[in-house]
PDB file of C-alpha atoms and ligand atoms in Angstrom:
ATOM      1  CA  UNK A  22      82.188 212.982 120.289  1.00 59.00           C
ATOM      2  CA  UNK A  23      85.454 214.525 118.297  1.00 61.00           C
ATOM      3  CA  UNK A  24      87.250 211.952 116.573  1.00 89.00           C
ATOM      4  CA  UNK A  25      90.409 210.656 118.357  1.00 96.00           C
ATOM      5  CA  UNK A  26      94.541 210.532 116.915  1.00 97.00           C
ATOM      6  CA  UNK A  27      96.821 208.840 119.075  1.00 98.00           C
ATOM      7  CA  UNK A  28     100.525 208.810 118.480  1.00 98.00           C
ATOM      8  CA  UNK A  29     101.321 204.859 117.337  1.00 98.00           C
ATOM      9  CA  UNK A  30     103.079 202.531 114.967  1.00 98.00           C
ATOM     10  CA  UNK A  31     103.753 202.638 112.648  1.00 98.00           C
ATOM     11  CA  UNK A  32     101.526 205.605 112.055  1.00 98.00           C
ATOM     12  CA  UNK A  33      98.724 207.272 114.114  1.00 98.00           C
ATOM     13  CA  UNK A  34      96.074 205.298 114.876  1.00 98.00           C
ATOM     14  CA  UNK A  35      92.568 207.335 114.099  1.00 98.00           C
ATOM     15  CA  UNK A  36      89.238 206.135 116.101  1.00 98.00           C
ATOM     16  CA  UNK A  37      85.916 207.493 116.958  1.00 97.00           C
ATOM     17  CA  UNK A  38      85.517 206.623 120.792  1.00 97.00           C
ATOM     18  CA  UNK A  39      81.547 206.036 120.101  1.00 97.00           C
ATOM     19  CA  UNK A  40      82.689 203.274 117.485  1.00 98.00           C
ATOM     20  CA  UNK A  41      85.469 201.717 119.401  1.00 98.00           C
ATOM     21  CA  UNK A  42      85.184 199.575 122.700  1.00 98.00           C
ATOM     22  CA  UNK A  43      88.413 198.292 125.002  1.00 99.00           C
ATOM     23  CA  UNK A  44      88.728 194.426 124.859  1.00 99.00           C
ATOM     24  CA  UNK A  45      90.511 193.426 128.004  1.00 99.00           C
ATOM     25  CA  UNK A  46      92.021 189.738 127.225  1.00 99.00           C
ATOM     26  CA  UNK A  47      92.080 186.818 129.823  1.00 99.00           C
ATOM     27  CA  UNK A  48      93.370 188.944 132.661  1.00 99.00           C
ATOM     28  CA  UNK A  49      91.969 185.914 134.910  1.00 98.00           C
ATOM     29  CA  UNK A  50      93.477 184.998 138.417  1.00 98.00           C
ATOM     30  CA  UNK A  51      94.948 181.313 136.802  1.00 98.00           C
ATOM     31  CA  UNK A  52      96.734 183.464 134.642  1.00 98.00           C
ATOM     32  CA  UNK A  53      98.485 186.461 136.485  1.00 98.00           C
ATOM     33  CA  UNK A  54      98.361 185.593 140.501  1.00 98.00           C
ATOM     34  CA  UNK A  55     101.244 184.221 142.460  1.00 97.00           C
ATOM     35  CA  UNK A  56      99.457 180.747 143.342  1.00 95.00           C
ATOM     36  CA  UNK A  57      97.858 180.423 139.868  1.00 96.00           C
ATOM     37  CA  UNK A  58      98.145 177.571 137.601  1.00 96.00           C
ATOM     38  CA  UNK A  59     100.334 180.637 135.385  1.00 96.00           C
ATOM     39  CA  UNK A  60     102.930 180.220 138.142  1.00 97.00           C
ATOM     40  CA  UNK A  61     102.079 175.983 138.868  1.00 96.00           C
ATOM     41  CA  UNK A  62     104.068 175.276 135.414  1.00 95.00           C
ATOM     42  CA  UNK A  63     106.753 177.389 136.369  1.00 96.00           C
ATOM     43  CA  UNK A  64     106.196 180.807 135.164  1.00 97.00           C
ATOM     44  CA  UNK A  65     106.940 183.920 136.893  1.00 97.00           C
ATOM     45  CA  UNK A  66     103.725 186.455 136.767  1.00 98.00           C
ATOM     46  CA  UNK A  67     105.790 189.405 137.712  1.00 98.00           C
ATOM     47  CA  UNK A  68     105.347 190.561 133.909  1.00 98.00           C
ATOM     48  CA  UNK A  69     101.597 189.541 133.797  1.00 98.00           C
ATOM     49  CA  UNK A  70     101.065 191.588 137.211  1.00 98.00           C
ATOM     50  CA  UNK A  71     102.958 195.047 135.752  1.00 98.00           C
ATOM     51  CA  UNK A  72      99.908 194.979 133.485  1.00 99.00           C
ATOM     52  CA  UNK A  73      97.308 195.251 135.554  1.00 99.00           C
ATOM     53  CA  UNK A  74      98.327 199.021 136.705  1.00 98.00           C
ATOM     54  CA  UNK A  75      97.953 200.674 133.074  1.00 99.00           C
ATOM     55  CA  UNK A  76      95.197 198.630 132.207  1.00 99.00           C
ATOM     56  CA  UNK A  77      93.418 200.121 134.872  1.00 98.00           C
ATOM     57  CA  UNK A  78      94.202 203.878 134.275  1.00 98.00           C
ATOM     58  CA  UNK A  79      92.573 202.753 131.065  1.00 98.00           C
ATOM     59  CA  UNK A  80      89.533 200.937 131.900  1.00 98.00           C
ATOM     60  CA  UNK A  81      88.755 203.946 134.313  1.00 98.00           C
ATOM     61  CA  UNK A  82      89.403 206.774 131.521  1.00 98.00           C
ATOM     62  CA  UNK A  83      87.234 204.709 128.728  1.00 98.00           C
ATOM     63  CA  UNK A  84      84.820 204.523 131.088  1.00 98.00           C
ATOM     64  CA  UNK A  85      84.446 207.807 132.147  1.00 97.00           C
ATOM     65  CA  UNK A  86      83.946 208.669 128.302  1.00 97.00           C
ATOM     66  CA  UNK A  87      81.207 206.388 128.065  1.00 97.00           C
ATOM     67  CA  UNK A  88      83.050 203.933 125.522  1.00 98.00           C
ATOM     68  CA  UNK A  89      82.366 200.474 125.495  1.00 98.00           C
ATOM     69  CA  UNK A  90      84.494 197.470 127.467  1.00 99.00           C
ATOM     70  CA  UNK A  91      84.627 193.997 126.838  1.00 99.00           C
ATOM     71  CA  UNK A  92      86.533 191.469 129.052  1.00 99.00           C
ATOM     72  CA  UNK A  93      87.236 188.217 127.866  1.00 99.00           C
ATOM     73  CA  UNK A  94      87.969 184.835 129.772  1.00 99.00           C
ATOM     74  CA  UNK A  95      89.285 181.426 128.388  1.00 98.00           C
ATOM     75  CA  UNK A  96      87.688 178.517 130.069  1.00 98.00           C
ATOM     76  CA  UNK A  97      85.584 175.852 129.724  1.00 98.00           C
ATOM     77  CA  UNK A  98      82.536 173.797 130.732  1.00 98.00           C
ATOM     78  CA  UNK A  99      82.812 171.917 133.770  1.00 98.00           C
ATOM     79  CA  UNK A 100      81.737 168.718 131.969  1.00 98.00           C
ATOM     80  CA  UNK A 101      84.613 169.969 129.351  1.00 98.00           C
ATOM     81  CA  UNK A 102      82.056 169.301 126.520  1.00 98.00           C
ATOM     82  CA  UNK A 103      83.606 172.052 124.733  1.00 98.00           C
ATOM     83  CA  UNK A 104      87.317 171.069 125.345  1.00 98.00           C
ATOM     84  CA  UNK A 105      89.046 169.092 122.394  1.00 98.00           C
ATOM     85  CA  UNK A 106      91.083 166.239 123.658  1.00 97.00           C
ATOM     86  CA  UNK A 107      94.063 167.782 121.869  1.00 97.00           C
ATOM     87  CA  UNK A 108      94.265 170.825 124.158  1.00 97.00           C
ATOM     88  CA  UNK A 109      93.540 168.805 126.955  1.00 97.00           C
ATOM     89  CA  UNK A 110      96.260 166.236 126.574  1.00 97.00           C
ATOM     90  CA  UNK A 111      98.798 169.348 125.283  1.00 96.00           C
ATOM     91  CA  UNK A 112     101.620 169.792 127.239  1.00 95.00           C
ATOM     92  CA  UNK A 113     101.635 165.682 129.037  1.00 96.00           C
ATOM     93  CA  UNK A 114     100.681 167.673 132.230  1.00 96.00           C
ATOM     94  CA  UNK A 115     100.191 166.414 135.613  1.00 95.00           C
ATOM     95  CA  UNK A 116      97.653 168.957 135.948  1.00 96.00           C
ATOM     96  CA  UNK A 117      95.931 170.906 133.079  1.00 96.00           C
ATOM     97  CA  UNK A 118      92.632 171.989 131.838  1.00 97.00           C
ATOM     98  CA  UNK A 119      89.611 170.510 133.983  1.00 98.00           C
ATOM     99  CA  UNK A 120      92.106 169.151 137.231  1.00 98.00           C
ATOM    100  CA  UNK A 121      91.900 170.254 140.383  1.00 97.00           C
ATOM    101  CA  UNK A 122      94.150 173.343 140.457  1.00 96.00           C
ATOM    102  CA  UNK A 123      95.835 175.612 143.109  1.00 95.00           C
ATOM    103  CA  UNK A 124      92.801 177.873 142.764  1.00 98.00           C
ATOM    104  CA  UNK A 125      90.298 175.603 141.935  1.00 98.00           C
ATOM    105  CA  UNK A 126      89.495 173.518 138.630  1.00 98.00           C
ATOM    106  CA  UNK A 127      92.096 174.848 135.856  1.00 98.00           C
ATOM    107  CA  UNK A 128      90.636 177.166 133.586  1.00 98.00           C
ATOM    108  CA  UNK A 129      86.931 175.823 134.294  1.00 98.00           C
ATOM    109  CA  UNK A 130      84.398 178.714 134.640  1.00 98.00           C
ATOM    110  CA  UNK A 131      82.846 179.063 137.546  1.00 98.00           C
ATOM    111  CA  UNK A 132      85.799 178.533 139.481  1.00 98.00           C
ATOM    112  CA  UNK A 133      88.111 180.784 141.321  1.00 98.00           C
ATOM    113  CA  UNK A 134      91.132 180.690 138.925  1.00 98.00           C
ATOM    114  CA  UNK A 135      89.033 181.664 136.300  1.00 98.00           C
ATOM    115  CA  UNK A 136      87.980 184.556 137.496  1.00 98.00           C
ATOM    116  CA  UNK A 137      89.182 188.211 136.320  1.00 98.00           C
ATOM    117  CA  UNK A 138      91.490 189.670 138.511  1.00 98.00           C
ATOM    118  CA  UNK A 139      89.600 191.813 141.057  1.00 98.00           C
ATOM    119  CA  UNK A 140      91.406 195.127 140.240  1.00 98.00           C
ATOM    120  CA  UNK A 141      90.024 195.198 136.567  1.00 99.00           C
ATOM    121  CA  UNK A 142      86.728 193.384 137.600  1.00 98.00           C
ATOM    122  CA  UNK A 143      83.569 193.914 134.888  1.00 98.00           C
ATOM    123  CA  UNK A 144      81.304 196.573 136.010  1.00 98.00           C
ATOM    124  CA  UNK A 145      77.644 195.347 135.149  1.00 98.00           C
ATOM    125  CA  UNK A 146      76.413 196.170 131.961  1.00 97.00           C
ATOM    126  CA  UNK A 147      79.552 195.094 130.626  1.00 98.00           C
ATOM    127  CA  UNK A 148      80.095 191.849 128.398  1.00 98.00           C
ATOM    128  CA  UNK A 149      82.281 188.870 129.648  1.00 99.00           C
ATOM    129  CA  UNK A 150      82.969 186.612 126.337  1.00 99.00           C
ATOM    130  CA  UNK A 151      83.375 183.182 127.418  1.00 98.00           C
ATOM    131  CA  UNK A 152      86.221 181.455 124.864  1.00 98.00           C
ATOM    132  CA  UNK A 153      87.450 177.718 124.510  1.00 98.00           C
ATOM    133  CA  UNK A 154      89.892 178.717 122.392  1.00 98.00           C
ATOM    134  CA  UNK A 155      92.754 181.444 122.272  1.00 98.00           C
ATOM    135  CA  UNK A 156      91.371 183.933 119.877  1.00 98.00           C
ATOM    136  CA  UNK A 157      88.197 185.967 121.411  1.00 99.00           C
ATOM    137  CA  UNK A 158      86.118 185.358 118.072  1.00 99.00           C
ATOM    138  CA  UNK A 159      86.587 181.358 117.662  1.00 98.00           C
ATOM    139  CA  UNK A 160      83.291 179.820 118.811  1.00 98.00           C
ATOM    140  CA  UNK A 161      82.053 183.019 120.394  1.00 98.00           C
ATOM    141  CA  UNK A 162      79.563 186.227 119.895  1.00 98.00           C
ATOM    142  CA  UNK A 163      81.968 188.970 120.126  1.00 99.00           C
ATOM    143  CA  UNK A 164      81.371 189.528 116.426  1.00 99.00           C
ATOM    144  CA  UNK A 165      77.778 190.009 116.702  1.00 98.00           C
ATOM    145  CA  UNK A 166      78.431 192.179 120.025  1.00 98.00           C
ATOM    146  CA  UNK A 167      81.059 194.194 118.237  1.00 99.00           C
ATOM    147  CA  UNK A 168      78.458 194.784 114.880  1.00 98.00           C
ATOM    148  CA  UNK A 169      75.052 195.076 117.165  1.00 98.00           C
ATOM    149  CA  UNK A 170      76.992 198.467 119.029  1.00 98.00           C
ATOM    150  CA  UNK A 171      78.493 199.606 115.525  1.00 98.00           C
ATOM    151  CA  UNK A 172      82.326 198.923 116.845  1.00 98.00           C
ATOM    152  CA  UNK A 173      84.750 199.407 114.322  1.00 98.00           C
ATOM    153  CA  UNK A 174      88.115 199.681 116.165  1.00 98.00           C
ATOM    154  CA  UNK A 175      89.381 197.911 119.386  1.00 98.00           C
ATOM    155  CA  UNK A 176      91.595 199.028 121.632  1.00 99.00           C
ATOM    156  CA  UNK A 177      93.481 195.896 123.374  1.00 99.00           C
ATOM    157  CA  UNK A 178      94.647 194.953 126.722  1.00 99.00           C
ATOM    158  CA  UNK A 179      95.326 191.563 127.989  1.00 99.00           C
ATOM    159  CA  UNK A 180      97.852 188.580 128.413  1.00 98.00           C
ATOM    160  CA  UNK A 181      99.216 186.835 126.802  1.00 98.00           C
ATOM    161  CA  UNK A 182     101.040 188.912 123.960  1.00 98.00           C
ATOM    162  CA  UNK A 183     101.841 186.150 121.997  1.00 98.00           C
ATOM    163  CA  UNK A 184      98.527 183.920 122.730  1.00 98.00           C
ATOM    164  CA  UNK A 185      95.477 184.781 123.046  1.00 98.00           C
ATOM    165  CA  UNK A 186      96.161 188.826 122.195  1.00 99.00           C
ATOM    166  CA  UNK A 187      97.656 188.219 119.305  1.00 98.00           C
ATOM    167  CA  UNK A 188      95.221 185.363 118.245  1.00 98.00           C
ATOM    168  CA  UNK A 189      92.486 187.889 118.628  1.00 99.00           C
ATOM    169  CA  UNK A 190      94.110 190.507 117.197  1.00 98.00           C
ATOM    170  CA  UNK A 191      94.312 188.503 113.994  1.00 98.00           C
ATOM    171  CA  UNK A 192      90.704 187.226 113.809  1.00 98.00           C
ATOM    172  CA  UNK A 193      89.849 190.996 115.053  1.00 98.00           C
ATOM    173  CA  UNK A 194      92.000 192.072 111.747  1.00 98.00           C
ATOM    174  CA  UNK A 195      90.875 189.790 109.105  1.00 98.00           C
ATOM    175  CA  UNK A 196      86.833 190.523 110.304  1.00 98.00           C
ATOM    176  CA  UNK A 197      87.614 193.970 109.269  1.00 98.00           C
ATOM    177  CA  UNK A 198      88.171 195.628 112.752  1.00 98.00           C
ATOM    178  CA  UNK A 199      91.053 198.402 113.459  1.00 98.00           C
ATOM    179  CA  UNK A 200      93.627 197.100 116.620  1.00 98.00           C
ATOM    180  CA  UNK A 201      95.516 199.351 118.690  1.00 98.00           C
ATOM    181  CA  UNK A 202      97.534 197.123 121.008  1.00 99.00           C
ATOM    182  CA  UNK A 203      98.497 199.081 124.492  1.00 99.00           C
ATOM    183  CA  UNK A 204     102.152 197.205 124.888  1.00 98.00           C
ATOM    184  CA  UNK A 205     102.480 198.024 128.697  1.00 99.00           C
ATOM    185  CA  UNK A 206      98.895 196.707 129.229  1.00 99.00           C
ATOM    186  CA  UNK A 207      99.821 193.251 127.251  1.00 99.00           C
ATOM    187  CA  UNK A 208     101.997 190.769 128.958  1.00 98.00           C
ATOM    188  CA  UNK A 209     103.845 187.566 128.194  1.00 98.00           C
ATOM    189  CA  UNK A 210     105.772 185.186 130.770  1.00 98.00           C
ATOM    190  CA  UNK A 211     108.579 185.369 128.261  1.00 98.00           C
ATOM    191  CA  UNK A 212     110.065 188.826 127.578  1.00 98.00           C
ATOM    192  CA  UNK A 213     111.623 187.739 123.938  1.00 98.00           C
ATOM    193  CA  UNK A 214     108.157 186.781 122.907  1.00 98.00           C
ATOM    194  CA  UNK A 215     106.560 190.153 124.307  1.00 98.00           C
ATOM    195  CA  UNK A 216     109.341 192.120 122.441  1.00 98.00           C
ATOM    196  CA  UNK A 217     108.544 190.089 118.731  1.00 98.00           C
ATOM    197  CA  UNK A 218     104.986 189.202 119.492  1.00 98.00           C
ATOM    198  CA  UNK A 219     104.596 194.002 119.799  1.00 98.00           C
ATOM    199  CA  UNK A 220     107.154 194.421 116.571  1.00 98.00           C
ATOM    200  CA  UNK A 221     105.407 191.277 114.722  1.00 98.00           C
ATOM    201  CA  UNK A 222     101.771 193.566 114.974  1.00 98.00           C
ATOM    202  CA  UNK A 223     103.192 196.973 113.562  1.00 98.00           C
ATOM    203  CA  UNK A 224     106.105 195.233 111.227  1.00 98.00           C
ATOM    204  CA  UNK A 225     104.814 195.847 106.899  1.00 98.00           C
ATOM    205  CA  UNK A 226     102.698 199.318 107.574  1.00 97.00           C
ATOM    206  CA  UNK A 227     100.955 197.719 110.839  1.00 97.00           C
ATOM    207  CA  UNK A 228     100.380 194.249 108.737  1.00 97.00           C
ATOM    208  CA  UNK A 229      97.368 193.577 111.528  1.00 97.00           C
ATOM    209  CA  UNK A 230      97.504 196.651 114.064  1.00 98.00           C
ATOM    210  CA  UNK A 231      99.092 199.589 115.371  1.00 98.00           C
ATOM    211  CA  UNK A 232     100.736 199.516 118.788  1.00 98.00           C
ATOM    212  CA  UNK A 233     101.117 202.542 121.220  1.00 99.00           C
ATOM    213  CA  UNK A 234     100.817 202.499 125.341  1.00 99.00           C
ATOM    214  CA  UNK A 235      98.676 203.304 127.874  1.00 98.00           C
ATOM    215  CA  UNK A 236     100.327 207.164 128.648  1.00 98.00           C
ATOM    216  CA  UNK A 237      99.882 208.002 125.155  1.00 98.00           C
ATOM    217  CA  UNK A 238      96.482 206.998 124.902  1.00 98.00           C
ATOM    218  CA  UNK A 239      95.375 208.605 127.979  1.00 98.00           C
ATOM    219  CA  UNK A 240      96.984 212.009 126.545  1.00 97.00           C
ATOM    220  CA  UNK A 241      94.874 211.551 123.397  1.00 97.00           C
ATOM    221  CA  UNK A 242      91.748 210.794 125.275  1.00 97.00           C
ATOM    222  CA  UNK A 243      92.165 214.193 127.520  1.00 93.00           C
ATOM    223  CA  UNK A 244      90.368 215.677 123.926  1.00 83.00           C
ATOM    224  CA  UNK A 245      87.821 213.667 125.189  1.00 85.00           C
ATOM    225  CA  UNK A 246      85.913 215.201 127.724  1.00 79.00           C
ATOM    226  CA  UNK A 247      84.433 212.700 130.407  1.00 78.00           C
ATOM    227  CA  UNK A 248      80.966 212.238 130.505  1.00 73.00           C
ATOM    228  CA  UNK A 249      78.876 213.818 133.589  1.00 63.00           C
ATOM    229  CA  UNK A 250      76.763 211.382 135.216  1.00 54.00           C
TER     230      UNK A 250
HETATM  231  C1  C5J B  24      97.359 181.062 127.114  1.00 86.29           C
HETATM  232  C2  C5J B  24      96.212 183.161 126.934  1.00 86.29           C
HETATM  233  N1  C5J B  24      98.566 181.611 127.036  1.00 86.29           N
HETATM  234  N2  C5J B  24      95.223 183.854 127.482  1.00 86.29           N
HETATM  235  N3  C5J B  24      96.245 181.829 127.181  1.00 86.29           N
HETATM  236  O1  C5J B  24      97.242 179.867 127.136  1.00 86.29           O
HETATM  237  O2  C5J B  24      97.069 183.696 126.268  1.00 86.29           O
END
């Protein structure tokens, strides 16, 4: 497959599509549906939800090329064996992690809330990472996944900005991996945080990624041709 060059900052981000997989972060019901437990504690989703779109014209274009996908969820056990008492009691809430929640037990997998939206469901074959914390590597074997296919770069969609992408996005960087963060298909409730959470990633020469968007990549993937079935 011809290597790609997509248009980024703070300088073109390089990749070969057979060494680079799409890591889709936490784009879970709890998360980004009116009704979630997102929206219980008084956020608004409507930036979460504007996400979904491009991250889909993405999934569908990687996957045409045959390149690999990842989706990630944060949850935890039902008997919360693998919840530290410290996130739980975060926050004083009246209902957090393990409660009964508008769609189910919060952030408890198996449960509604926790699933991925249906618009950017898995397809089988591929992985679902299972995290109890906010970066994707912490306690996880996305490493091992990443360095079994011979993944070198990762291209990153996923909510929230600040959170859990950028959390990942750090590990990803200090493990040796490339980042290309999409910054229409990353979200945060909070619009100031989105706007320094995308300049914070590409500030000092792309100090732990490079950040372009979804229409860009797409351009820069037409090189690509799709794979015939
Ligand atoms: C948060 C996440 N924000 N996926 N999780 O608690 O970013």
């Amino acid at each position: 497959m011809p290597h790609v060059s997509v248009q980024a900052e703070p300088y073109p981000f390089e990749f070969d599509p057979t060494a680079t997989a799409l890591l889709v972060i936490d784009m879970q019901r709890d998360f980004v549906e009116p009704g979630g437990f997102g929206e219980m504690l008084g956020n608004d989703v409507t930036p979460l939800r504007r996400a979904i779109a491009p991250t889909r014209r993405v999934l569908e274009a990687v996957r045409a090329r045959g390149m690999m996908v990842i989706h990630t969820r944060e949850g935890h056990r039902p008997d919360l064996s693998d919840l530290p008492p410290t996130k739980k009691a975060r926050g004083h809430l009246k209902t957090g992690i393990g409660d009964a929640g508008p769609m189910g037990r919060v952030l408890i997998r198996g449960e509604p809330g926790h699933d991925i939206v249906p618009e950017l469901a898995p397809r089988p074959g591929e992985p679902v990472i299972d995290k109890p914390g906010k970066g994707s590597f912490y306690a996880t074997d996305l490493e091992l996944i990443l360095r079994e296919r011979g993944i070198r770069s990762l291209i990153v969609c996923g909510v929230t900005t600040e959170v859990c992408v950028h959390t990942t996005v750090r590990e990803a960087n200090d493990r040796g991996f490339e980042c290309l963060v999409l910054q229409d298909c990353v979200a945060s409730y909070f619009p100031e945080f989105q706007d320094a959470a995308i300049k914070m990633i590409k500030a000092q020469g792309g100090i732990f990624g490079w950040v372009s968007d979804s229409a860009t990549l797409l351009r820069a993937l037409d090189g690509v041709g799709a794979k015939t079935a």
